[in-house]
PDB file of C-alpha atoms in Angstrom:
ATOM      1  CA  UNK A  20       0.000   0.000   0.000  1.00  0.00           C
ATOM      2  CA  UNK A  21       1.127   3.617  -0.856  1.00  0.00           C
ATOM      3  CA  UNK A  22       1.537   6.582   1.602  1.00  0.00           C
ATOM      4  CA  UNK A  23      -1.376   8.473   0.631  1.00  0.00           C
ATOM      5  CA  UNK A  24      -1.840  11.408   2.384  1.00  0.00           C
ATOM      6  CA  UNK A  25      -5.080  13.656   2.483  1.00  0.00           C
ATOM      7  CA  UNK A  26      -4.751  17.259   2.776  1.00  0.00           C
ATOM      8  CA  UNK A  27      -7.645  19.571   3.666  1.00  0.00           C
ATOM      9  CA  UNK A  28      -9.997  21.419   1.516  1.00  0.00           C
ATOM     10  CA  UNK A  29      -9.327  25.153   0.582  1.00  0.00           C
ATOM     11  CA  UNK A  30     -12.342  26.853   0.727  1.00  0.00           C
ATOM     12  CA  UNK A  31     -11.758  29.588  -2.447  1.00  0.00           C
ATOM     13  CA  UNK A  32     -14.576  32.742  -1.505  1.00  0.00           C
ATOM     14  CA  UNK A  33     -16.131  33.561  -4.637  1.00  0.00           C
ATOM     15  CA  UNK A  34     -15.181  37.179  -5.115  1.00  0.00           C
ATOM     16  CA  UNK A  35     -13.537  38.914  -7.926  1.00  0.00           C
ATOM     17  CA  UNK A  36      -9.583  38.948  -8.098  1.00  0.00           C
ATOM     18  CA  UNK A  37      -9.650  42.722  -8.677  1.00  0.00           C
ATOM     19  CA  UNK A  38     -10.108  44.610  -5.786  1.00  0.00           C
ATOM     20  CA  UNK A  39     -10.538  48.172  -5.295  1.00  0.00           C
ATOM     21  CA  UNK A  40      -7.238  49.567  -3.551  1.00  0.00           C
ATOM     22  CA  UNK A  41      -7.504  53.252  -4.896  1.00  0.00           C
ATOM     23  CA  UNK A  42      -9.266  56.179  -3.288  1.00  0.00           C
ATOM     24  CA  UNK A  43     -13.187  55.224  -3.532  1.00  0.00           C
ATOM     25  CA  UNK A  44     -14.909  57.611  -6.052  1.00  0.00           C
ATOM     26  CA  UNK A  45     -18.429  56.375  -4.822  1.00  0.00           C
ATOM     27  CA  UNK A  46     -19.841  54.880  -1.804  1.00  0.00           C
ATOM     28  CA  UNK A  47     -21.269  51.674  -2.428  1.00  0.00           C
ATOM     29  CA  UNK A  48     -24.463  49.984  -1.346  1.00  0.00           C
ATOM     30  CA  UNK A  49     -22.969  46.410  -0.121  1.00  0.00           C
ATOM     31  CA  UNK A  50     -24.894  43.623  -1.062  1.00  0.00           C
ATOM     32  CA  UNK A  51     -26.514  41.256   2.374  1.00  0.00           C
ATOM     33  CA  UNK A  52     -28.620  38.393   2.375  1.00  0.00           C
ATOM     34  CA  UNK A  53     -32.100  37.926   4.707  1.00  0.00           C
ATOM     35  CA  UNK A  54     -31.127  39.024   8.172  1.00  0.00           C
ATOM     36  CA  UNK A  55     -27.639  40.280   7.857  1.00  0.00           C
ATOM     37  CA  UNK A  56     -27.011  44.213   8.615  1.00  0.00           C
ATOM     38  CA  UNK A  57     -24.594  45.644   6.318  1.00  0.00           C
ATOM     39  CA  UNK A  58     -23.356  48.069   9.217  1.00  0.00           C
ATOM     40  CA  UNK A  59     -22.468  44.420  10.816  1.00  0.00           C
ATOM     41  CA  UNK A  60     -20.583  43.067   7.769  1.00  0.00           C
ATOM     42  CA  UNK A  61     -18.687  46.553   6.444  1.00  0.00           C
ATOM     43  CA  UNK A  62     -17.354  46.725  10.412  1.00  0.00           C
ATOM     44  CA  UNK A  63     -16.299  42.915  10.412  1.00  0.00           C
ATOM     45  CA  UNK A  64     -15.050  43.492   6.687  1.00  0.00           C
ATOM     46  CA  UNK A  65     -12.537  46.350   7.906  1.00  0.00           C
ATOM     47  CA  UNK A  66     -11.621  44.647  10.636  1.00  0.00           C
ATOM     48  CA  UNK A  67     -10.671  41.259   9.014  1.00  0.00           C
ATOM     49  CA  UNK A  68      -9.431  43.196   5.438  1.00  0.00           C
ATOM     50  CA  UNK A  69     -11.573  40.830   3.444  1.00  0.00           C
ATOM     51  CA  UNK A  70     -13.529  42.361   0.556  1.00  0.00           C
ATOM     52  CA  UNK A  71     -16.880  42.684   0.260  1.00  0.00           C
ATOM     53  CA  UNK A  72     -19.548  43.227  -2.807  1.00  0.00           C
ATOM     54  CA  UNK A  73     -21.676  46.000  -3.416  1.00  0.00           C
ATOM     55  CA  UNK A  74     -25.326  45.729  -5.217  1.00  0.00           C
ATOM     56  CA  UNK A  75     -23.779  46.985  -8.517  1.00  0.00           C
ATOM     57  CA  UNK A  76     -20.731  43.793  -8.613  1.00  0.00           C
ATOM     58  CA  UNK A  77     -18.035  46.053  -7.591  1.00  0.00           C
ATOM     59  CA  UNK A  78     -15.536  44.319  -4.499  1.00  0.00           C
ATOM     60  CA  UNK A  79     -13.508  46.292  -2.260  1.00  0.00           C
ATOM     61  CA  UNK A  80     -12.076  46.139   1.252  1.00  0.00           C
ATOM     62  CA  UNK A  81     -13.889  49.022   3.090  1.00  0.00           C
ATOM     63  CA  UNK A  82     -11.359  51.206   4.385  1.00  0.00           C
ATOM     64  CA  UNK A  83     -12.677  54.690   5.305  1.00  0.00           C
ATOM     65  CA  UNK A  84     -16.243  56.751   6.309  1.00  0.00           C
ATOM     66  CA  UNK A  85     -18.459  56.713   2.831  1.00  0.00           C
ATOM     67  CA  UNK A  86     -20.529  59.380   4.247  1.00  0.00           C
ATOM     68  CA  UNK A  87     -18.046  62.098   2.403  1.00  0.00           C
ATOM     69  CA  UNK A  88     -18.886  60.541  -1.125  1.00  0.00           C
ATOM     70  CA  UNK A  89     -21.734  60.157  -3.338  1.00  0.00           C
ATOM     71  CA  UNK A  90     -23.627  56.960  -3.693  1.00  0.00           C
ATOM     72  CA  UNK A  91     -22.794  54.691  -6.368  1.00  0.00           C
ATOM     73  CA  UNK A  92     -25.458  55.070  -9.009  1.00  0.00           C
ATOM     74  CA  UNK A  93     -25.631  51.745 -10.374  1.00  0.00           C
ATOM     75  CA  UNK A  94     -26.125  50.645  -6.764  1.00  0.00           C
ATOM     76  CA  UNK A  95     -28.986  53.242  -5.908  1.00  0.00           C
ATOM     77  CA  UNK A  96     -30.471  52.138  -8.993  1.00  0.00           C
ATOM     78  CA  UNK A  97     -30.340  48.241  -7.980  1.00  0.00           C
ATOM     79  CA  UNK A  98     -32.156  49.423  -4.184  1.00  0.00           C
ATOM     80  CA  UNK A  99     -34.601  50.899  -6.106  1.00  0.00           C
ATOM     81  CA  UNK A 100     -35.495  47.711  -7.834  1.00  0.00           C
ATOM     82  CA  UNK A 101     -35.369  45.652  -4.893  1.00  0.00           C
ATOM     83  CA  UNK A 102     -37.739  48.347  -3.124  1.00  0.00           C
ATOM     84  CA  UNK A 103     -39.947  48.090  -5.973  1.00  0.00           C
ATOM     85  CA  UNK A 104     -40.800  44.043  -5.455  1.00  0.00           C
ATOM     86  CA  UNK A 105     -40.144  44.209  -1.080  1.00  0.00           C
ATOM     87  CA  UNK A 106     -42.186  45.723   0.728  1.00  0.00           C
ATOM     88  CA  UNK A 107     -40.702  47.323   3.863  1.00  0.00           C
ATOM     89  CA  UNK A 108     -37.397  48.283   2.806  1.00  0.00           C
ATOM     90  CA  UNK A 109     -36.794  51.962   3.673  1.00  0.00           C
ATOM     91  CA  UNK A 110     -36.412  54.397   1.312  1.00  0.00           C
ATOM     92  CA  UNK A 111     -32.504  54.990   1.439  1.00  0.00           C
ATOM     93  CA  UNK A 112     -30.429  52.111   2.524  1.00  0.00           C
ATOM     94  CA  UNK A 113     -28.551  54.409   5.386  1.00  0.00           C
ATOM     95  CA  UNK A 114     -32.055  55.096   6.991  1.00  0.00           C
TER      96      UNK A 114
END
């Protein structure tokens, strides 16, 4: 019998390669699933470095206070679709 030896699975997230490192332009609306706070997951994200998505596709590893910059339009545009079809989300995602 042969030394075979089984190593442990990599778990790969399934983000895009290219992440922003530049100065953000925009501030992006990040993208949560049922019952997560995005408050919750941009603090976690900037603690741990790891990147995180926005509604429009675009990954980056929050770094500073997006309250200085304008809101991503493709973003805005995606909230208001999802606001369209579910009811009870608030008018701006920050509210």
């Amino acid at each position: 019998m042969s030394d075979l030896e089984t190593m442990p699975a990599e778990v790969i997230p399934d983000v895009d390669v290219d992440v922003e490192t530049e100065e953000p332009s925009v501030a992006h609306i990040v993208k949560v699933g049922p019952g997560e706070s995005a408050a919750a997951k941009v603090l976690e994200a900037r603690i741990n470095g790891t990147p995180i998505e926005a509604l429009c596709g675009h990954v980056w590893v929050p770094a500073r206070d997006p309250k200085q910059l304008p809101v991503c339009q493709a973003c805005k545009e995606t909230y208001d679709m999802y606001k369209i079809f579910n009811d009870g989300l608030r008018d701006s995602p920050g509210d």
